[in-house]
CSV table of C-alpha atoms in Angstrom, one decimal:
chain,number,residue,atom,x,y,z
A,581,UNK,CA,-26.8,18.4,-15.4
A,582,UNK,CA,-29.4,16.0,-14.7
A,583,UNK,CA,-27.3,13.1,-15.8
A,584,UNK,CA,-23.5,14.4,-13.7
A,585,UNK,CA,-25.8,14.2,-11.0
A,586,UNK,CA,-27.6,11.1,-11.1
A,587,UNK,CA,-24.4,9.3,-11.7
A,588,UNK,CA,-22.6,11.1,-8.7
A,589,UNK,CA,-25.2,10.4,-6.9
A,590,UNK,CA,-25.6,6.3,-7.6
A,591,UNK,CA,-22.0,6.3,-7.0
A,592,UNK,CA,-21.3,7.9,-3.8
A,593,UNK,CA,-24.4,6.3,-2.3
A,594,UNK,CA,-23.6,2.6,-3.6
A,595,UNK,CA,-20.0,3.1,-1.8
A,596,UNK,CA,-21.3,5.0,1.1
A,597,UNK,CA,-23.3,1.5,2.1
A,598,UNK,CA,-20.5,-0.7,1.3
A,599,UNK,CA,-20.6,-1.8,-2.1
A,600,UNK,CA,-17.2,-2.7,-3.9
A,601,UNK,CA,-16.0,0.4,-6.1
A,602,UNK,CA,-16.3,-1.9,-8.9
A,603,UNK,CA,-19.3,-2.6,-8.3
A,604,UNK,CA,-20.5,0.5,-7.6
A,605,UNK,CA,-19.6,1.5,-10.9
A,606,UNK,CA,-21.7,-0.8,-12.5
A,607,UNK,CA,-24.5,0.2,-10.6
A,608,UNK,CA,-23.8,3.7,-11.6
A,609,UNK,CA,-23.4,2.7,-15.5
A,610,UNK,CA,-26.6,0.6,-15.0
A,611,UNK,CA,-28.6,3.6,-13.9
A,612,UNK,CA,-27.4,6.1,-16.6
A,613,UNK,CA,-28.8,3.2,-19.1
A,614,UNK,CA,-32.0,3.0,-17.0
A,615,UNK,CA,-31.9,7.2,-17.5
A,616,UNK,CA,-31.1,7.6,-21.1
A,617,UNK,CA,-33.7,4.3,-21.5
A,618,UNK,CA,-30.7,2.5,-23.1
A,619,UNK,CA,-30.3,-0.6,-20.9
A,620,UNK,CA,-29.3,-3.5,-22.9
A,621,UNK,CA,-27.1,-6.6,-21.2
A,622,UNK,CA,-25.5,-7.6,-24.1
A,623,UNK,CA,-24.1,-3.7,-24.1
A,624,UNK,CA,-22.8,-4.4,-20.5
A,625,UNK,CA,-21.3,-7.2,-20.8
A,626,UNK,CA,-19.2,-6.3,-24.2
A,627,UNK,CA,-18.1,-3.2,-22.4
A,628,UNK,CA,-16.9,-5.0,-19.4
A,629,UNK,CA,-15.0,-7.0,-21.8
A,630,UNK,CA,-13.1,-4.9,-23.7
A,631,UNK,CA,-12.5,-2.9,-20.2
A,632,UNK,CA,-9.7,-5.7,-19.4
A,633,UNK,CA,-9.0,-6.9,-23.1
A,634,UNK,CA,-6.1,-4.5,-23.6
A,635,UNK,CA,-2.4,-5.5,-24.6
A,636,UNK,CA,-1.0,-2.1,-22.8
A,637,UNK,CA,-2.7,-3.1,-19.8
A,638,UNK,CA,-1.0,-6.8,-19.7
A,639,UNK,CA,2.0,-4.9,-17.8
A,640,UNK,CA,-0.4,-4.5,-15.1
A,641,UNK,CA,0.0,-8.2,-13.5
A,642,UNK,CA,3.7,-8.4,-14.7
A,643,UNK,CA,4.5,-5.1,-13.0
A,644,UNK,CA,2.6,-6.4,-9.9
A,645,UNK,CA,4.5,-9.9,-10.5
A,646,UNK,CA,7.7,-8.4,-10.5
A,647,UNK,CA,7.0,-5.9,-6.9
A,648,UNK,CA,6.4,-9.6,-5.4
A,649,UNK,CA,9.3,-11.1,-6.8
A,650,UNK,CA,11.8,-8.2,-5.6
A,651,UNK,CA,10.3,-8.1,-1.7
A,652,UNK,CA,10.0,-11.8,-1.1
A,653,UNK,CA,13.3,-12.5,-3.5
A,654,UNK,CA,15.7,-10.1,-1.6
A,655,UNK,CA,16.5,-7.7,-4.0
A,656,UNK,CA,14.5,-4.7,-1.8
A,657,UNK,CA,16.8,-5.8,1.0
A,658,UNK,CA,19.6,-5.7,-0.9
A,659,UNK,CA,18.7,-2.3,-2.0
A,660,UNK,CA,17.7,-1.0,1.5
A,661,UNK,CA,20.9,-2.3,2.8
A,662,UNK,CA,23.5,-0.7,-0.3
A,663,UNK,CA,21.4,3.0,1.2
A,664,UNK,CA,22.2,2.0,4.6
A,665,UNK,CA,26.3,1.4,3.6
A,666,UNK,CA,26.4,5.0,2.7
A,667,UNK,CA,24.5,7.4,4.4
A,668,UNK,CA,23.3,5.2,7.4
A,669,UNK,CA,25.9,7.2,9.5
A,670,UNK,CA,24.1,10.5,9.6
A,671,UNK,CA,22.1,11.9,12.1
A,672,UNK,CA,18.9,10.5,12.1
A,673,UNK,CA,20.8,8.1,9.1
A,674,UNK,CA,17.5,5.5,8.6
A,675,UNK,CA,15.2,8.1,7.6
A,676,UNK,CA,17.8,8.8,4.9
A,677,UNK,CA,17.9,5.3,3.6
A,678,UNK,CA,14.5,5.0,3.3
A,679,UNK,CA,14.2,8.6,1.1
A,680,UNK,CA,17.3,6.6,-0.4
A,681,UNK,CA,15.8,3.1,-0.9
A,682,UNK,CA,12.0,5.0,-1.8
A,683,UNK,CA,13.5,6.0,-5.2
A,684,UNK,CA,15.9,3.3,-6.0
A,685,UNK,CA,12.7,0.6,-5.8
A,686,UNK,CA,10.3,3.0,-7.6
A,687,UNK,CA,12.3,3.0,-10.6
A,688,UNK,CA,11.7,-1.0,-10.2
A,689,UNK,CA,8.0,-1.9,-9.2
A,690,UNK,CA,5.8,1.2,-9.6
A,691,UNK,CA,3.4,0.7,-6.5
A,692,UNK,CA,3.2,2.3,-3.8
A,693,UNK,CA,1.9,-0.1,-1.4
A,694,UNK,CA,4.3,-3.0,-2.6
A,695,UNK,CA,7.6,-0.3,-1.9
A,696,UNK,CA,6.0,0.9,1.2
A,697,UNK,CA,5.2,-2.8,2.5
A,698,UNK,CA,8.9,-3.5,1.8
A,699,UNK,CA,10.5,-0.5,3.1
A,700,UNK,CA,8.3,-0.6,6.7
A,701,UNK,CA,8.7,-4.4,7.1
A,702,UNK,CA,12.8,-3.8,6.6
A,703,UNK,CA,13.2,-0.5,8.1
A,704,UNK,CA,10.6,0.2,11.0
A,705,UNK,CA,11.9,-2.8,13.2
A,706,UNK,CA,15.4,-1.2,13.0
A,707,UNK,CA,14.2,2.7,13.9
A,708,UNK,CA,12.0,1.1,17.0
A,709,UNK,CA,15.3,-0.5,18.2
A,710,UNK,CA,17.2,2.7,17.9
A,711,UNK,CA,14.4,4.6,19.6
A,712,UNK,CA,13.6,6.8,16.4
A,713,UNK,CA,10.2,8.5,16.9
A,714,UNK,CA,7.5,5.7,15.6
A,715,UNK,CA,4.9,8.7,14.6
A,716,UNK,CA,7.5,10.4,12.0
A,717,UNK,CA,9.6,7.2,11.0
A,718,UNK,CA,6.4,5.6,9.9
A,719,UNK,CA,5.0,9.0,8.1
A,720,UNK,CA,8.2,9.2,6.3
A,721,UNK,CA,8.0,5.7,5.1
A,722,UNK,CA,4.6,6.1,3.9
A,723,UNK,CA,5.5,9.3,2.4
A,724,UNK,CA,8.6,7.7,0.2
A,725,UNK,CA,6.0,5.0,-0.8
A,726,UNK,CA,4.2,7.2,-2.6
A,727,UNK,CA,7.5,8.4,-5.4
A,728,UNK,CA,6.4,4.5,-6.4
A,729,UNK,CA,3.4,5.4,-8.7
A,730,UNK,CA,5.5,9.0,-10.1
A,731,UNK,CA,9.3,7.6,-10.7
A,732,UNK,CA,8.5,4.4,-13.8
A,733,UNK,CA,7.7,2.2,-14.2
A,734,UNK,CA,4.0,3.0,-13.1
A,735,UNK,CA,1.2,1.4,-12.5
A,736,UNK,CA,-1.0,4.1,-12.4
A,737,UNK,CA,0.8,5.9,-15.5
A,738,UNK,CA,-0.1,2.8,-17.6
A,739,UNK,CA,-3.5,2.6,-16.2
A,740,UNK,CA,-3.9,6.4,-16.7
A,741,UNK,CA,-2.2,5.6,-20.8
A,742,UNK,CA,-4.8,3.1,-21.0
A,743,UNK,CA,-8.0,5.0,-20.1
A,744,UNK,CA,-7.4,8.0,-21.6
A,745,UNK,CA,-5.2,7.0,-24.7
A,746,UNK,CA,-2.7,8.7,-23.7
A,747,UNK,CA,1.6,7.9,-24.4
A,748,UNK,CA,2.4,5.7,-21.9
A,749,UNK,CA,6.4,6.0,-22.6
A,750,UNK,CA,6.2,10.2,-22.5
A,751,UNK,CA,4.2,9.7,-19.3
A,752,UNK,CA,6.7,7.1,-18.0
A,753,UNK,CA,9.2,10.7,-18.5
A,754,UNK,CA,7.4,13.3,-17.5
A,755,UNK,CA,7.5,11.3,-13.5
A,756,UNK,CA,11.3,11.3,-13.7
A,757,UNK,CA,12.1,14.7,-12.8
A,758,UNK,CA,9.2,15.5,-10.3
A,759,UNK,CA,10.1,12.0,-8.6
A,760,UNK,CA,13.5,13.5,-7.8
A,761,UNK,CA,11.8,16.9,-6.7
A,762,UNK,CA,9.6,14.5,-4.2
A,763,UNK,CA,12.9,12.8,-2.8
A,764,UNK,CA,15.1,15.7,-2.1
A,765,UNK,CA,11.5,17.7,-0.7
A,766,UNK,CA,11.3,14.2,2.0
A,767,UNK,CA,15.4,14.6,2.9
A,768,UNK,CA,15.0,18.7,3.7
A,769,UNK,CA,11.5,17.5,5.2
A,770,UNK,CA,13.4,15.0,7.2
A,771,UNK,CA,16.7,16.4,8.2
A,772,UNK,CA,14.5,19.2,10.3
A,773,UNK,CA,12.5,16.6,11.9
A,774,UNK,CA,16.6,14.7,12.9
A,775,UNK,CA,17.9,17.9,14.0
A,776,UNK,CA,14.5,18.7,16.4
A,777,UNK,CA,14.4,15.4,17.8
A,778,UNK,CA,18.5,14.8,17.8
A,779,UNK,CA,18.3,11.5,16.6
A,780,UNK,CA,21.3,8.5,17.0
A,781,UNK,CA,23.9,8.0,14.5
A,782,UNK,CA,25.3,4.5,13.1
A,783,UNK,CA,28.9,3.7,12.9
A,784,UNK,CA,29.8,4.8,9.5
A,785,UNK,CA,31.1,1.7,7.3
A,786,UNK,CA,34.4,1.1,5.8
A,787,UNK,CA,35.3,1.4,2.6
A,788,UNK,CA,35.3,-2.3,1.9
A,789,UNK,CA,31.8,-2.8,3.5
A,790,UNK,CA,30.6,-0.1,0.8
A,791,UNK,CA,32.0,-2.1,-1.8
A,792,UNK,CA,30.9,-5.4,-0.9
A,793,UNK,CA,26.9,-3.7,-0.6
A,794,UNK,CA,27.2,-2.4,-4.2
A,795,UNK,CA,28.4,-5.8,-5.0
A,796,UNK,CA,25.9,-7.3,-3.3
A,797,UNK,CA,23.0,-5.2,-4.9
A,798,UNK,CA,24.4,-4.9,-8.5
A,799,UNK,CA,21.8,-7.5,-9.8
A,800,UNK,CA,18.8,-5.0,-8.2
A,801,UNK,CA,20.6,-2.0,-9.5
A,802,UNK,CA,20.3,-3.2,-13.3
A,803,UNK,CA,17.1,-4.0,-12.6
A,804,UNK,CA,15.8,-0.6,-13.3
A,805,UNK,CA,18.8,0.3,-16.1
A,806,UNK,CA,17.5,-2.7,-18.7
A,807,UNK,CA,13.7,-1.9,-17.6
A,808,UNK,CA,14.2,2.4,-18.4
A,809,UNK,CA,16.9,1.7,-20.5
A,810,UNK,CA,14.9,-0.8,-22.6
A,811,UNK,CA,12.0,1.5,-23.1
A,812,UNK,CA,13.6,4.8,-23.6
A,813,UNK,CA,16.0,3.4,-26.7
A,814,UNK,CA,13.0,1.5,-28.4
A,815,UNK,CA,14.1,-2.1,-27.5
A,816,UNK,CA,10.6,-3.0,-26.2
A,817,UNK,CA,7.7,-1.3,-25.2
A,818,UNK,CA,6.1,-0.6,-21.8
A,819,UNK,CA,4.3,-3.9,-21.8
A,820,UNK,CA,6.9,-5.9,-22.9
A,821,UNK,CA,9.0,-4.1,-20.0
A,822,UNK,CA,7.0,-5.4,-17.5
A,823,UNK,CA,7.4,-9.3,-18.7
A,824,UNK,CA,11.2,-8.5,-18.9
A,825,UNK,CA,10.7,-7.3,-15.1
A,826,UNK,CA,9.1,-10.1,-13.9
A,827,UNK,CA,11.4,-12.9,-15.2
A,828,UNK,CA,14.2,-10.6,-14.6
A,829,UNK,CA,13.2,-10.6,-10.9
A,830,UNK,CA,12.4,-14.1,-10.9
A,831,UNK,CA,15.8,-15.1,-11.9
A,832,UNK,CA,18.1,-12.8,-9.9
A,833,UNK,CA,15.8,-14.2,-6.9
A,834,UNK,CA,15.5,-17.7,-7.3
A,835,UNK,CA,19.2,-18.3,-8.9
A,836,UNK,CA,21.5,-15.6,-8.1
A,837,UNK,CA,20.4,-14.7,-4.8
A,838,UNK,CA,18.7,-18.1,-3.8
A,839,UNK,CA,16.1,-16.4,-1.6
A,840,UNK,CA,12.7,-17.3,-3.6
A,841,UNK,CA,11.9,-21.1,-2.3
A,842,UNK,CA,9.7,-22.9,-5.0
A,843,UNK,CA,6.8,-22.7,-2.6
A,844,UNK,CA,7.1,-19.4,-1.9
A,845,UNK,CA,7.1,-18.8,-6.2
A,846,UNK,CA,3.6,-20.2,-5.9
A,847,UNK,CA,2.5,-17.9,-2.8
A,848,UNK,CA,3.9,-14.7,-5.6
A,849,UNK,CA,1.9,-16.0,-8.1
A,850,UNK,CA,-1.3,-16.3,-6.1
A,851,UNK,CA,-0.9,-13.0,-4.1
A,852,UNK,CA,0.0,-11.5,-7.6
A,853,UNK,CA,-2.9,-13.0,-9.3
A,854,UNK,CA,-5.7,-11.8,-6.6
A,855,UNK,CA,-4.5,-8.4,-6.9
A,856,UNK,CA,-4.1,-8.2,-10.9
A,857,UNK,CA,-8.1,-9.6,-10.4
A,858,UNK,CA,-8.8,-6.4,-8.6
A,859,UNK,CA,-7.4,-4.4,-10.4
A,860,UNK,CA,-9.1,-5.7,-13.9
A,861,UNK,CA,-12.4,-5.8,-12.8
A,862,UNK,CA,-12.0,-2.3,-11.7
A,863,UNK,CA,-10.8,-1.1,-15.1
A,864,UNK,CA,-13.7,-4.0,-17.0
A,865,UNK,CA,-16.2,-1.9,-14.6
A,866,UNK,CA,-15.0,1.8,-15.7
A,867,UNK,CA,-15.1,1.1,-19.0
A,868,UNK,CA,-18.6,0.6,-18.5
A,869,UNK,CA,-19.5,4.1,-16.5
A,870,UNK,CA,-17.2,5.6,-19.0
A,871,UNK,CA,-19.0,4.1,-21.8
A,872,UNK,CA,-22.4,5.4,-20.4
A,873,UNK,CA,-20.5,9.0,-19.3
A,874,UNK,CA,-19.8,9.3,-23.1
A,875,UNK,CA,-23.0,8.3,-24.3
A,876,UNK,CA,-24.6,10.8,-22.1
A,877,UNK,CA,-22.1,13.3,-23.4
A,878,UNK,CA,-20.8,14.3,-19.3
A,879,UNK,CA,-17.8,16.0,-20.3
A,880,UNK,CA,-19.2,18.6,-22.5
A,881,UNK,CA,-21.9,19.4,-20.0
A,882,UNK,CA,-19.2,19.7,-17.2
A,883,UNK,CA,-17.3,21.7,-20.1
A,884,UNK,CA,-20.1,24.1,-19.9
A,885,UNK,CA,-19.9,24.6,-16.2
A,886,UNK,CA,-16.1,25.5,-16.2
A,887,UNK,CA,-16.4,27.8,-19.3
A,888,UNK,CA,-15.3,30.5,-16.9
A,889,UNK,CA,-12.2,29.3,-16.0
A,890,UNK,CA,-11.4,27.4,-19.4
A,891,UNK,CA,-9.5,30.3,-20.6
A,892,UNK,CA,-7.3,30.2,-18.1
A,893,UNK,CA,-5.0,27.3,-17.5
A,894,UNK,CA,-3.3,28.0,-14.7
A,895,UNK,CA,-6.4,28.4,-12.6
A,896,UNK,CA,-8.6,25.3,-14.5
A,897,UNK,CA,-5.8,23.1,-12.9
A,898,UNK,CA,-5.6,24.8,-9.8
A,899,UNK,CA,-9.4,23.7,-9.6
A,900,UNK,CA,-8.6,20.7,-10.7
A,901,UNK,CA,-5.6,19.9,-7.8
A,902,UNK,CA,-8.2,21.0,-5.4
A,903,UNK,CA,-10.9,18.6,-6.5
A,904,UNK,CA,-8.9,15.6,-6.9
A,905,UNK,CA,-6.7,16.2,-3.1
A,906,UNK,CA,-10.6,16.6,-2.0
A,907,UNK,CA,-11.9,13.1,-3.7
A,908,UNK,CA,-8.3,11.3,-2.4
A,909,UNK,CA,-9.2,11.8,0.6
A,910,UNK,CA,-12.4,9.2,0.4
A,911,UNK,CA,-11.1,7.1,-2.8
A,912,UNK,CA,-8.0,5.1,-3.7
A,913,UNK,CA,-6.1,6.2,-6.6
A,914,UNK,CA,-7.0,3.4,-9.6
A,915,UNK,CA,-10.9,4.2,-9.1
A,916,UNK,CA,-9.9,7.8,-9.0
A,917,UNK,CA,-8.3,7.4,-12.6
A,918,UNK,CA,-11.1,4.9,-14.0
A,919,UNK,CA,-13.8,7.2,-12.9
A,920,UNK,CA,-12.8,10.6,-13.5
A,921,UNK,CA,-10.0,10.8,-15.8
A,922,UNK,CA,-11.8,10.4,-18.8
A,923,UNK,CA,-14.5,13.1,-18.2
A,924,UNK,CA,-11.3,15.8,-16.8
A,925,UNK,CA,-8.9,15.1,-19.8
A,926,UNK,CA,-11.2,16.7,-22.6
A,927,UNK,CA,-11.8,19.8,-20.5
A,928,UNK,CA,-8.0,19.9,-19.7
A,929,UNK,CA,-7.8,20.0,-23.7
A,930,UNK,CA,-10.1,22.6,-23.8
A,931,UNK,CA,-8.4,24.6,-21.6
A,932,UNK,CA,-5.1,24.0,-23.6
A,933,UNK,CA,-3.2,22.1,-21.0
A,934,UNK,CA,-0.5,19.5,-22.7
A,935,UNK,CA,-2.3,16.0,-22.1
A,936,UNK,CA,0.9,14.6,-20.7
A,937,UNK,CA,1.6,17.3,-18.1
A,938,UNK,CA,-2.1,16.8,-16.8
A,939,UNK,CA,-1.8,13.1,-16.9
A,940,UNK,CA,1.2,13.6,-14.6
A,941,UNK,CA,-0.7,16.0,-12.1
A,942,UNK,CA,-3.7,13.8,-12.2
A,943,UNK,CA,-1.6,10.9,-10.8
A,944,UNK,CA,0.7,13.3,-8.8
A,945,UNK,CA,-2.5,14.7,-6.8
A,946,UNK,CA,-4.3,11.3,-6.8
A,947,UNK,CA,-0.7,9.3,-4.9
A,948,UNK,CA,-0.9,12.5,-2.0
A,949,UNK,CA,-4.6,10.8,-1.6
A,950,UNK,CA,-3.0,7.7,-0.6
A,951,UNK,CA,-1.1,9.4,2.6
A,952,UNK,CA,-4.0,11.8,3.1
A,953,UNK,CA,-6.6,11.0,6.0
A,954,UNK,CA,-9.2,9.2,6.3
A,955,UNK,CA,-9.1,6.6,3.8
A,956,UNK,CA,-4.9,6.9,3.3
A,957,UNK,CA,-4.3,3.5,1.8
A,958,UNK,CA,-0.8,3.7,2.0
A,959,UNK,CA,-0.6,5.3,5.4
A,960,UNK,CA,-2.8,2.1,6.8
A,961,UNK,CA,-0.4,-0.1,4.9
A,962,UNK,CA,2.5,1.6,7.0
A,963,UNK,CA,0.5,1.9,10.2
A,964,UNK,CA,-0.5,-2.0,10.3
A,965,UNK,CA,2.9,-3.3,9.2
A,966,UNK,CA,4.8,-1.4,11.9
A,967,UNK,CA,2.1,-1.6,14.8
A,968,UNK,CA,1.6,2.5,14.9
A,969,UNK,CA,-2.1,4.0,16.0
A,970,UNK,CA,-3.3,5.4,13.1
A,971,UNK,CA,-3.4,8.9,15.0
A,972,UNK,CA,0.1,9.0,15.1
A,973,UNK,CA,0.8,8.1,11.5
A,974,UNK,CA,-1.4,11.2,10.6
A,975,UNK,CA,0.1,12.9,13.2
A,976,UNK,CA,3.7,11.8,11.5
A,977,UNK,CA,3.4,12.2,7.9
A,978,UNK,CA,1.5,15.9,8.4
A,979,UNK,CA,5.5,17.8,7.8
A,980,UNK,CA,5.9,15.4,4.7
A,981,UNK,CA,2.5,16.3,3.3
A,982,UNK,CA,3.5,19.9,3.6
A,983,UNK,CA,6.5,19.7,1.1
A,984,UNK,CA,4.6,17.7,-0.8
A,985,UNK,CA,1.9,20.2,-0.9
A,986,UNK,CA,4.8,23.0,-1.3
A,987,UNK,CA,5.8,20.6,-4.9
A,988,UNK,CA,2.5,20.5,-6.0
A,989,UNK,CA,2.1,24.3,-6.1
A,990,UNK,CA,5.2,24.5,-8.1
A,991,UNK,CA,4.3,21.9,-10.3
A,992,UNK,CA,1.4,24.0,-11.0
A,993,UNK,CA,2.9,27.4,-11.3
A,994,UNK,CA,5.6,25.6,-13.2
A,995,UNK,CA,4.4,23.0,-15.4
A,996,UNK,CA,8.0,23.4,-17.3
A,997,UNK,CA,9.4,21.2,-14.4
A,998,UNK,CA,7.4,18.5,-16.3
A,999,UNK,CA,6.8,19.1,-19.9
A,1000,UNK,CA,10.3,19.7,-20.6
A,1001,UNK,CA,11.8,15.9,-20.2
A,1002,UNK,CA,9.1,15.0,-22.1
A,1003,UNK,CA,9.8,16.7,-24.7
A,1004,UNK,CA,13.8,16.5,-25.1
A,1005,UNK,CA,13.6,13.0,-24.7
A,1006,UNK,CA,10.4,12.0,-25.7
């Protein structure tokens, strides 16, 4: 145990004083070679390589490409405003469109802080001017942000596929159903919270005016059809999805739409390139540590630590919920992946547990990190974007973590719920 530790240890303290998770996990890498008195820089910098040097992961920037495209090019507002046509007329009708509008543009971009981004800029100026409560309107926002990473295309699903050679297409299906299950848990969540606080109504729309938003928004909507579509009958892979997304985007914004100025194509591509830099070091910088991790042979050591509980399913991934909600709270949700996903999976096997389905929970517990205190990405995103103290945004998204929380232990009592799509359709 000498080894788990020392590379804990390098880890948390490297972060703790401020040094770039990526670069904290080469630090931590470095000093398992120091350890195991196996440091060799040409060894480094051939597994930083091949961290990055992956086809599967070339959806990455195309997937981020594409989240850019549909927020600056108007297809999210086109989306947000078909919602708004039909149930922005109910009590407390916003919140409703943005549950609504959450799970239309997940099954599009697969990020949670590009949807949430879109969905607070769009939506939180309206609820301020209709004197919606800021604390829960920007809770719920953050909260639908987070179906992005479950419903696919997903980022965090390919990056998870990736790591762990895992099916990227049957984890792609095994978000569908639980994506659902997270929307209709934020409307219940949400219809208490309209009916406590009596919240306005809209005029309800005509007919006609319903018509003309699903005209309006029928280039968005087939956005997701050709993308799932595509995929799930064989006609390209997940990859080649994400290029189809991107210039799919790109066209229906610049050409159908006419809201993507030439200028504001090159501010995509730079904003989309930054990020897809991030995010590749981060994975060139895992596959270091994870290198290292196997070399010191972590997951059979940790294997012998949970032998109690191996025999037992049910209760290994109860543990395993626990410890990830616990690390999401201080850790985004790619490093969570990179770092510990490929020392959990082989005891996951060991304890029986279908790869997919814990792939699935892995992310599923990871995104409730991202609206979970003190780090919260996603709630930050939401809080900065809409002018809310971050005290009230906690204080806000505290009744959508609860049915969240409520999913979860379903999920795990029931991992059916999952496993089933996967394998009718798979």
């Amino acid at each position: 145990m000498d080894t788990t530790l020392i590379f804990l240890a390098v880890l948390f303290a490297s972060m703790a004083i401020g040094i770039p998770i990526a670069v904290s996990l080469l630090v931590s890498g470095v000093a398992l070679m120091w350890h195991l008195d196996f440091f060799n820089t040409q060894l480094l910098a051939q597994n930083l390589q091949a961290g990055f040097d992956s086809f599967p992961l070339l959806a990455v920037p195309f997937f981020i490409l594409a989240g850019e495209l549909m927020n600056v090019g108007g297809l999210s507002q086109r989306i947000i405003d078909m919602a708004r046509a039909f149930v922005g007329h109910i009590p407390g009708g916003l919140g409703y469109v943005a549950v609504f509008a959450s799970v239309l543009l997940a099954s599009m971009s697969g990020s949670a802080i590009a949807d949430t981004a879109a969905l607070a800029t769009i939506l939180l100026p309206m609820m301020r001017q209709q004197h919606y409560p800021m604390d829960y309107s920007t809770g719920l926002l953050a909260s639908g942000g987070i179906i992005g990473p479950i419903i696919p295309p997903s980022l965090p699903f390919i990056i998870y596929g990736v790591t762990t050679n895992t099916s990227i297409s049957k984890l792609f299906i095994s978000g569908v159903v639980p994506g659902i299950l997270m929307g209709g848990a934020l409307l219940l969540a949400w219809r208490v919270v309209a009916r406590r606080r009596q919240l306005p109504t809209a005029p309800r729309t005509s007919p006609a005016e319903r018509r003309r938003a699903v005209a309006d928004s029928i280039w968005a909507i087939f956005m997701p059809v050709i993308i799932l579509g595509g995929i799930r009958f064989g006609v390209f892979t997940p990859t080649e999805a994400a290029v189809v997304a991107a210039v799919y985007a790109f066209v229906v914004s610049r050409f159908i739409y006419r809201a993507l100025s030439w200028k504001a194509a090159y501010d995509v591509l730079v904003a989309s390139s930054i990020t897809t830099a991030v995010v590749m070091f981060l994975c060139g910088a895992a596959t270091v540590a994870a290198y290292m991790i196997t070399l010191a042979d972590l997951p059979n050591q940790l294997a012998q630590l949970f032998q109690p509980i191996l025999a037992h399913p049910t209760l290994f991934m109860a543990c395993m919920v626990i410890f990830l909600l616990l690390v999401g709270t201080s850790m985004d949700l790619t490093p969570i992946i990179l770092i510990f996903a490929p020392v959990c999976l082989p005891l996951a096997l060991k304890a029986h547990i279908d790869p997919v389905y814990f792939g699935f929970m892995f992310v599923f517990t990871g995104c409730l990190g991202l609206i979970t205190p003190p780090v919260g990405t996603v709630l930050n995103v939401a809080a900065g974007v809409g002018g809310v103290r971050m005290e009230s945004v906690i204080r806000g998204v505290a009744p959508f973590l609860l049915v969240y929380a409520a999913l979860l232990v379903l999920l795990v009592a029931f991992p059916q719920i999952v496993t089933a799509p996967v394998h009718w359709l798979g």
